[in-house]
Short mmCIF file of C-alpha atoms in Angstrom, two decimals:
data_model
loop_
_atom_site.label_atom_id
_atom_site.label_comp_id
_atom_site.label_asym_id
_atom_site.label_seq_id
_atom_site.Cartn_x
_atom_site.Cartn_y
_atom_site.Cartn_z
CA ALA A 1 -38.19 -59.14 -55.54
CA HIS A 2 -37.48 -56.42 -53.01
CA LYS A 3 -33.98 -55.19 -52.35
CA PRO A 4 -33.09 -54.79 -48.67
CA VAL A 5 -32.26 -51.31 -47.50
CA ASN A 6 -30.04 -52.63 -44.74
CA ALA A 7 -29.61 -55.74 -42.70
CA THR A 8 -27.91 -57.27 -39.71
CA LEU A 9 -26.18 -60.62 -39.79
CA ASN A 10 -25.43 -62.18 -36.41
CA GLY A 11 -25.67 -58.76 -34.83
CA LYS A 12 -23.44 -56.92 -37.33
CA THR A 13 -24.99 -54.21 -39.51
CA PHE A 14 -24.52 -54.25 -43.28
CA TYR A 15 -25.83 -52.19 -46.18
CA PRO A 16 -25.99 -54.91 -48.77
CA SER A 17 -26.24 -55.20 -52.50
CA GLU A 18 -27.99 -58.26 -53.88
CA ASP A 19 -24.79 -59.96 -54.98
CA TRP A 20 -22.75 -60.23 -51.81
CA PHE A 21 -25.80 -60.63 -49.56
CA ALA A 22 -27.02 -63.67 -51.48
CA THR A 23 -23.78 -65.35 -52.42
CA TYR A 24 -21.09 -64.64 -49.91
CA TYR A 25 -21.85 -63.83 -46.30
CA PHE A 26 -24.31 -66.69 -45.85
CA LYS A 27 -22.96 -70.21 -45.38
CA CYS A 28 -25.43 -72.57 -47.01
CA ASP A 29 -27.76 -74.67 -44.85
CA LYS A 30 -26.47 -73.09 -41.65
CA PRO A 31 -29.00 -71.23 -39.47
CA ILE A 32 -28.30 -67.52 -39.06
CA ASN A 33 -29.70 -64.71 -36.99
CA ILE A 34 -30.84 -62.10 -39.46
CA ASN A 35 -32.83 -58.88 -39.59
CA ILE A 36 -33.68 -57.55 -43.03
CA GLU A 37 -35.24 -54.16 -43.74
CA ILE A 38 -36.92 -54.43 -47.14
CA GLN A 39 -37.99 -50.81 -47.11
CA PRO A 40 -37.74 -48.19 -44.36
CA GLY A 41 -39.92 -49.37 -41.48
CA ILE A 42 -40.69 -52.77 -42.99
CA ASN A 43 -38.71 -55.54 -41.25
CA ILE A 44 -38.36 -59.30 -41.23
CA GLN A 45 -36.82 -60.24 -37.89
CA ASN A 46 -35.54 -63.80 -37.51
CA PRO A 47 -38.39 -65.62 -39.31
CA ARG A 48 -38.73 -69.31 -38.53
CA THR A 49 -37.92 -71.36 -41.63
CA TYR A 50 -38.87 -71.18 -45.25
CA GLN A 51 -40.95 -74.34 -45.02
CA THR A 52 -43.07 -72.87 -42.22
CA ILE A 53 -43.60 -69.28 -43.29
CA GLY A 54 -42.08 -69.09 -46.74
CA GLU A 55 -45.40 -68.96 -48.52
CA LYS A 56 -46.55 -66.11 -46.27
CA LEU A 57 -43.38 -64.18 -46.95
CA LYS A 58 -43.88 -64.49 -50.68
CA LYS A 59 -47.36 -62.96 -50.41
CA ILE A 60 -46.34 -59.95 -48.34
CA ASP A 61 -46.64 -56.73 -50.30
CA PRO A 62 -45.00 -53.72 -48.58
CA ARG A 63 -47.43 -51.41 -50.33
CA ARG A 64 -50.35 -53.11 -48.56
CA TYR A 65 -48.64 -53.77 -45.22
CA PRO A 66 -46.87 -50.67 -43.90
CA TYR A 67 -45.23 -52.70 -41.12
CA PHE A 68 -44.81 -56.28 -40.02
CA ASP A 69 -42.53 -57.79 -37.40
CA TRP A 70 -41.84 -61.49 -36.82
CA LYS A 71 -41.05 -62.63 -33.33
CA SER A 72 -37.37 -62.92 -32.48
CA GLY A 73 -35.62 -66.19 -31.75
CA TYR A 74 -36.28 -67.93 -35.07
CA LYS A 75 -33.72 -69.14 -37.59
CA LEU A 76 -33.44 -68.74 -41.33
CA THR A 77 -30.96 -70.37 -43.72
CA ALA A 78 -29.09 -68.71 -46.56
CA SER A 79 -31.03 -70.75 -49.09
CA ASP A 80 -34.29 -69.48 -47.63
CA VAL A 81 -33.22 -65.87 -47.96
CA ALA A 82 -31.96 -66.36 -51.50
CA GLU A 83 -35.22 -67.98 -52.57
CA PHE A 84 -37.42 -65.34 -50.93
CA PHE A 85 -35.60 -62.51 -52.68
CA ASN A 86 -35.38 -64.45 -55.95
CA TRP A 87 -31.61 -64.71 -55.63
CA LYS A 88 -29.82 -67.56 -57.29
CA PRO A 89 -28.28 -69.72 -54.53
CA MET A 90 -24.51 -69.99 -54.95
CA CYS A 91 -23.75 -71.99 -51.85
CA ASP A 92 -21.04 -74.11 -53.43
CA TYR A 93 -19.34 -71.04 -54.78
CA ASP A 94 -19.43 -68.80 -51.71
CA LEU A 95 -16.60 -70.70 -50.01
CA LYS A 96 -14.37 -69.96 -52.97
CA LEU A 97 -15.10 -66.25 -52.69
CA ALA A 98 -13.28 -66.15 -49.38
CA GLY A 99 -10.07 -67.30 -51.08
CA VAL A 100 -7.13 -64.92 -51.23
CA GLU A 101 -7.32 -64.81 -55.03
CA ASN A 102 -10.67 -63.02 -54.76
CA LEU A 103 -9.51 -60.37 -52.30
CA ARG A 104 -8.12 -57.07 -53.53
CA VAL A 105 -5.42 -55.29 -51.54
CA SER A 106 -4.63 -51.68 -52.38
CA LEU A 107 -2.39 -48.98 -50.93
CA SER A 108 -3.26 -45.31 -50.55
CA GLU A 109 0.07 -44.55 -52.26
CA THR A 110 2.32 -46.84 -54.27
CA SER A 111 5.16 -44.38 -54.76
CA TYR A 112 6.59 -41.50 -52.79
CA ILE A 113 9.25 -38.85 -53.26
CA TYR A 114 12.07 -39.01 -50.72
CA ASN A 115 11.72 -36.52 -47.85
CA GLY A 116 13.67 -38.24 -45.07
CA LYS A 117 10.51 -39.36 -43.22
CA VAL A 118 9.11 -42.86 -42.66
CA ARG A 119 6.33 -43.75 -45.11
CA ARG A 120 3.27 -45.81 -44.14
CA PRO A 121 0.62 -46.07 -46.87
CA LYS A 122 -2.89 -46.97 -45.77
CA VAL A 123 -4.05 -50.50 -46.64
CA THR A 124 -7.55 -51.22 -47.98
CA VAL A 125 -8.87 -54.75 -48.54
CA LYS A 126 -12.07 -55.52 -50.45
CA ASP A 127 -13.72 -58.76 -51.50
CA ILE A 128 -14.93 -59.73 -54.95
CA ASN A 129 -18.14 -57.77 -54.41
CA ASP A 130 -16.23 -54.61 -53.45
CA PHE A 131 -17.18 -54.97 -49.78
CA PRO A 132 -14.43 -53.75 -47.40
CA LEU A 133 -12.87 -56.16 -44.91
CA THR A 134 -12.10 -55.11 -41.34
CA LYS A 135 -8.52 -54.72 -40.17
CA ASN A 136 -7.51 -56.96 -37.22
CA GLU A 137 -10.79 -58.85 -37.56
CA ASP A 138 -10.34 -60.14 -41.13
CA TYR A 139 -6.65 -59.40 -41.69
CA THR A 140 -3.48 -57.98 -40.18
CA VAL A 141 -0.86 -55.74 -41.78
CA LYS A 142 2.93 -55.84 -41.47
CA TYR A 143 5.27 -53.27 -43.00
CA SER A 144 8.89 -53.98 -43.82
CA SER A 145 11.43 -52.10 -41.74
CA GLY A 146 12.99 -48.81 -42.75
CA ARG A 147 10.62 -47.17 -45.24
CA LYS A 148 12.55 -43.93 -45.07
CA ASN A 149 15.32 -44.10 -47.68
CA ILE A 150 14.99 -44.51 -51.42
CA GLY A 151 14.01 -48.06 -52.34
CA LYS A 152 11.23 -50.63 -52.66
CA TYR A 153 9.28 -51.73 -49.58
CA LYS A 154 6.95 -54.61 -48.80
CA VAL A 155 3.54 -54.63 -47.11
CA THR A 156 2.28 -58.08 -46.06
CA VAL A 157 -1.44 -58.65 -45.48
CA THR A 158 -2.24 -61.85 -43.56
CA PHE A 159 -5.86 -63.00 -43.59
CA LYS A 160 -7.67 -64.52 -40.63
CA GLY A 161 -11.12 -65.59 -39.44
CA GLN A 162 -13.16 -66.87 -42.37
CA TYR A 163 -10.30 -65.89 -44.71
CA SER A 164 -6.90 -67.48 -45.16
CA GLY A 165 -3.62 -66.87 -46.93
CA LYS A 166 -1.40 -63.85 -47.50
CA LYS A 167 -0.95 -61.12 -50.04
CA VAL A 168 2.11 -58.94 -50.52
CA VAL A 169 2.04 -55.50 -52.12
CA TYR A 170 4.84 -53.02 -52.64
CA PHE A 171 5.51 -49.30 -52.66
CA THR A 172 8.60 -47.33 -53.56
CA ILE A 173 10.36 -44.23 -52.29
CA ASN A 174 11.85 -42.41 -55.24
CA PRO A 175 14.64 -39.84 -55.57
CA LYS A 176 13.92 -36.19 -54.88
CA ILE A 177 12.75 -34.03 -57.80
CA LYS A 178 13.52 -30.35 -58.23
CA ILE A 179 12.92 -28.03 -61.17
CA SER A 180 15.00 -24.90 -61.75
CA SER A 181 12.01 -22.54 -61.86
CA THR A 182 8.25 -22.69 -61.41
CA LYS A 183 7.51 -19.24 -62.83
CA TYR A 184 8.67 -17.35 -65.92
CA THR A 185 7.81 -14.02 -67.51
CA TYR A 186 6.68 -14.06 -71.12
CA THR A 187 9.44 -13.31 -73.63
CA GLY A 188 8.14 -15.07 -76.72
CA LYS A 189 10.69 -17.86 -76.31
CA THR A 190 10.09 -21.48 -75.30
CA LYS A 191 10.71 -22.23 -71.62
CA ARG A 192 12.35 -25.46 -70.47
CA PRO A 193 13.06 -25.70 -66.74
CA THR A 194 15.95 -27.94 -65.76
CA VAL A 195 14.99 -31.06 -63.79
CA THR A 196 17.40 -32.25 -61.10
CA ILE A 197 16.86 -35.63 -59.43
CA THR A 198 18.95 -36.57 -56.40
CA ASN A 199 19.27 -39.48 -54.00
CA SER A 200 19.00 -39.39 -50.21
CA SER A 201 22.61 -38.11 -50.00
CA GLY A 202 21.87 -35.21 -52.33
CA LYS A 203 23.83 -36.66 -55.26
CA LYS A 204 22.40 -36.63 -58.77
CA ILE A 205 21.23 -40.01 -60.06
CA SER A 206 21.79 -41.31 -63.55
CA THR A 207 19.23 -40.45 -66.25
CA LYS A 208 18.89 -44.18 -66.95
CA TYR A 209 16.58 -44.38 -63.94
CA TYR A 210 14.03 -41.89 -65.24
CA SER A 211 12.65 -40.14 -68.30
CA ILE A 212 11.40 -36.55 -68.63
CA GLY A 213 8.62 -35.24 -70.84
CA TYR A 214 7.53 -31.63 -71.37
CA SER A 215 4.06 -30.52 -72.44
CA SER A 216 3.89 -28.81 -75.83
CA GLY A 217 4.00 -25.06 -76.32
CA ARG A 218 5.68 -23.55 -73.26
CA LYS A 219 5.98 -20.22 -75.04
CA LYS A 220 2.73 -18.35 -74.37
CA VAL A 221 1.22 -17.34 -71.04
CA GLY A 222 -0.26 -20.35 -69.24
CA LYS A 223 0.45 -23.40 -67.12
CA TYR A 224 2.69 -26.25 -68.32
CA THR A 225 3.54 -29.73 -67.09
CA ILE A 226 6.76 -31.72 -66.76
CA THR A 227 6.27 -35.48 -66.43
CA ILE A 228 8.95 -37.59 -64.73
CA LYS A 229 8.68 -41.39 -65.04
CA PHE A 230 10.91 -43.59 -62.92
CA LYS A 231 12.19 -46.99 -64.07
CA LYS A 232 14.76 -49.72 -63.41
CA GLY A 233 14.23 -50.36 -59.72
CA HIS A 234 12.20 -47.20 -59.18
CA SER A 235 8.54 -46.72 -60.03
CA GLY A 236 5.90 -44.06 -60.26
CA THR A 237 5.07 -41.08 -62.43
CA TYR A 238 5.27 -37.54 -61.10
CA LYS A 239 4.19 -34.24 -62.54
CA LYS A 240 5.70 -30.84 -61.87
CA THR A 241 4.17 -27.63 -63.19
CA PHE A 242 5.42 -24.17 -64.06
CA THR A 243 3.69 -21.04 -65.32
CA ILE A 244 4.45 -18.30 -67.79
CA VAL A 245 2.97 -14.93 -66.78
CA PRO A 246 2.59 -11.79 -68.89
CA LYS A 247 5.21 -9.10 -69.00
CA GLY A 248 4.60 -6.30 -66.51
CA THR A 249 3.97 -2.61 -67.06
CA THR A 250 4.15 0.67 -65.15
CA ALA A 251 2.03 3.68 -64.30
CA SER A 252 3.69 6.18 -66.59
CA LYS A 253 1.81 9.16 -65.17
CA LEU A 254 -0.35 10.08 -62.15
CA THR A 255 -2.45 13.25 -62.24
CA ALA A 256 -4.09 14.62 -59.11
CA ALA A 257 -7.64 15.99 -59.22
CA LYS A 258 -10.31 16.95 -56.71
CA LYS A 259 -10.97 13.81 -54.61
CA SER A 260 -9.73 11.72 -57.53
CA LEU A 261 -6.69 10.88 -59.59
CA LYS A 262 -5.96 9.92 -63.16
CA VAL A 263 -3.69 6.98 -64.02
CA THR A 264 -1.91 6.55 -67.32
CA ILE A 265 -0.56 3.06 -67.99
CA LYS A 266 2.26 2.13 -70.29
CA LYS A 267 0.60 -0.02 -72.95
CA GLN A 268 1.47 -3.72 -72.97
CA SER A 269 -0.18 -5.68 -75.79
CA ALA A 270 1.82 -8.91 -76.06
CA GLN A 271 0.02 -11.81 -74.32
CA THR A 272 -2.01 -9.33 -72.27
CA THR A 273 -5.77 -9.15 -71.75
CA GLY A 274 -5.95 -6.10 -69.48
CA TYR A 275 -4.63 -4.35 -66.39
CA GLU A 276 -5.21 -3.99 -62.67
CA ILE A 277 -4.68 -0.73 -60.80
CA GLN A 278 -4.19 -0.92 -57.06
CA TYR A 279 -4.31 2.16 -54.85
CA SER A 280 -3.91 2.72 -51.13
CA THR A 281 -3.15 5.34 -48.50
CA SER A 282 -0.23 3.15 -47.39
CA LYS A 283 2.84 2.26 -49.40
CA LYS A 284 2.61 -1.27 -47.91
CA PHE A 285 -0.79 -1.84 -49.57
CA PRO A 286 -2.57 -3.59 -46.65
CA LYS A 287 -5.99 -5.11 -47.37
CA SER A 288 -7.74 -2.70 -45.03
CA THR A 289 -6.80 0.43 -47.03
CA THR A 290 -6.25 -1.02 -50.51
CA LYS A 291 -8.66 -1.17 -53.45
CA THR A 292 -8.23 -2.64 -56.93
CA LYS A 293 -9.68 -1.52 -60.23
CA THR A 294 -9.70 -3.83 -63.26
CA ILE A 295 -9.36 -2.62 -66.85
CA ASN A 296 -10.68 -5.28 -69.21
CA SER A 297 -8.75 -4.30 -72.35
CA TYR A 298 -5.05 -3.73 -72.89
CA LYS A 299 -6.00 -0.96 -75.32
CA THR A 300 -7.42 1.15 -72.46
CA THR A 301 -4.44 2.88 -70.91
CA ARG A 302 -6.12 5.75 -69.04
CA SER A 303 -8.39 5.48 -66.02
CA THR A 304 -9.85 7.86 -63.44
CA ILE A 305 -10.22 6.76 -59.84
CA LYS A 306 -12.96 8.67 -58.01
CA GLY A 307 -14.35 8.79 -54.49
CA LEU A 308 -11.04 9.49 -52.79
CA LYS A 309 -10.38 11.71 -49.81
CA ALA A 310 -9.24 15.26 -50.43
CA LYS A 311 -5.65 16.25 -49.82
CA ARG A 312 -4.52 12.70 -49.08
CA THR A 313 -1.48 10.96 -50.48
CA TYR A 314 -2.28 7.82 -52.48
CA TYR A 315 0.13 5.14 -53.60
CA VAL A 316 -0.55 3.49 -56.94
CA ARG A 317 0.83 0.40 -58.65
CA VAL A 318 -0.28 -1.57 -61.72
CA ARG A 319 0.08 -5.00 -63.27
CA THR A 320 -1.02 -6.84 -66.38
CA TYR A 321 -3.08 -10.01 -66.64
CA LYS A 322 -3.84 -12.59 -69.30
CA THR A 323 -6.95 -14.78 -69.29
CA VAL A 324 -6.39 -18.35 -70.51
CA GLY A 325 -9.58 -20.39 -70.38
CA LYS A 326 -11.05 -19.59 -66.97
CA THR A 327 -7.72 -18.75 -65.34
CA LYS A 328 -6.08 -15.35 -65.00
CA TYR A 329 -2.30 -15.09 -64.98
CA TYR A 330 -0.82 -11.94 -63.47
CA SER A 331 2.46 -10.14 -63.89
CA ALA A 332 4.35 -8.79 -60.90
CA TRP A 333 3.22 -5.45 -59.52
CA SER A 334 5.07 -2.39 -60.72
CA LYS A 335 6.93 -0.12 -58.32
CA TYR A 336 4.49 2.24 -56.70
CA LYS A 337 4.10 5.92 -57.46
CA SER A 338 2.39 8.46 -55.25
CA VAL A 339 0.26 11.55 -55.69
CA LYS A 340 -1.68 13.88 -53.37
CA THR A 341 -5.31 14.56 -54.24
CA LYS A 342 -6.74 18.05 -54.37
#
């Protein structure tokens, strides 16, 4: 059997899989206007009936016939199509597939954090074969009023056309979440940001409405997660992250040389992979006049920067970095120092 590449049913284009094409969109024993493309450029357009041309259709081999085109104006039944493509007719079952119990309604978001704005999650409806239905043609959507303050809200999907019934789904607007800090400097101690959860009036809500979980570690340089799970009238799980960056360092000494300068860095070994030296002719370090040199080991604390202009003042600052997996975490830049080249 050949799988259709695409097809039109009563003038509407589809890109079918075997399942829904054979079992659902055809009503048994009812003539339909159909155009099936078995392979690119090979079409069956409105063939007459299975009894008349069915045997010819069975003998057609796309590899031998690069193109064939039946005259328009003929009719074909769902049973005919199913038999030609070796599909099992499911005509008694296809009416059941249109029932509301076989339609899946989903929302783009089922929970939000309060921000004072009206929420309107996008609605998607699919049938049992994962084929999307069309809004206003197959169903309509009604949102409950409000949808701005903390609470639970209803979305009603009413089916129409060849479908019937209703489905109701819900989404929630949850209290606002804030953590005391999203960035820490390494000290060797475990970090535990404070989580504050407030309602739409800015008042703290009881801890009985949520639970908080921290990822393990939270001592070394890296990224960590706080998980907040709402409950008892609220719903949804939210994650907040914070980072621990390495301790910074300074340029302990700058030495001017001819069209160059030497930088001595105060060694920083704890949770440090290496250093970055940034130099510029401006104390504001704009991109246009700023260059960066990377030192790959914390053990290397001296570096010479060459190719500079003679008798020019350069501003220098340094920072540490730590590589964790494929991510680099940087300390803050040190205060700049300046030196004039020879």
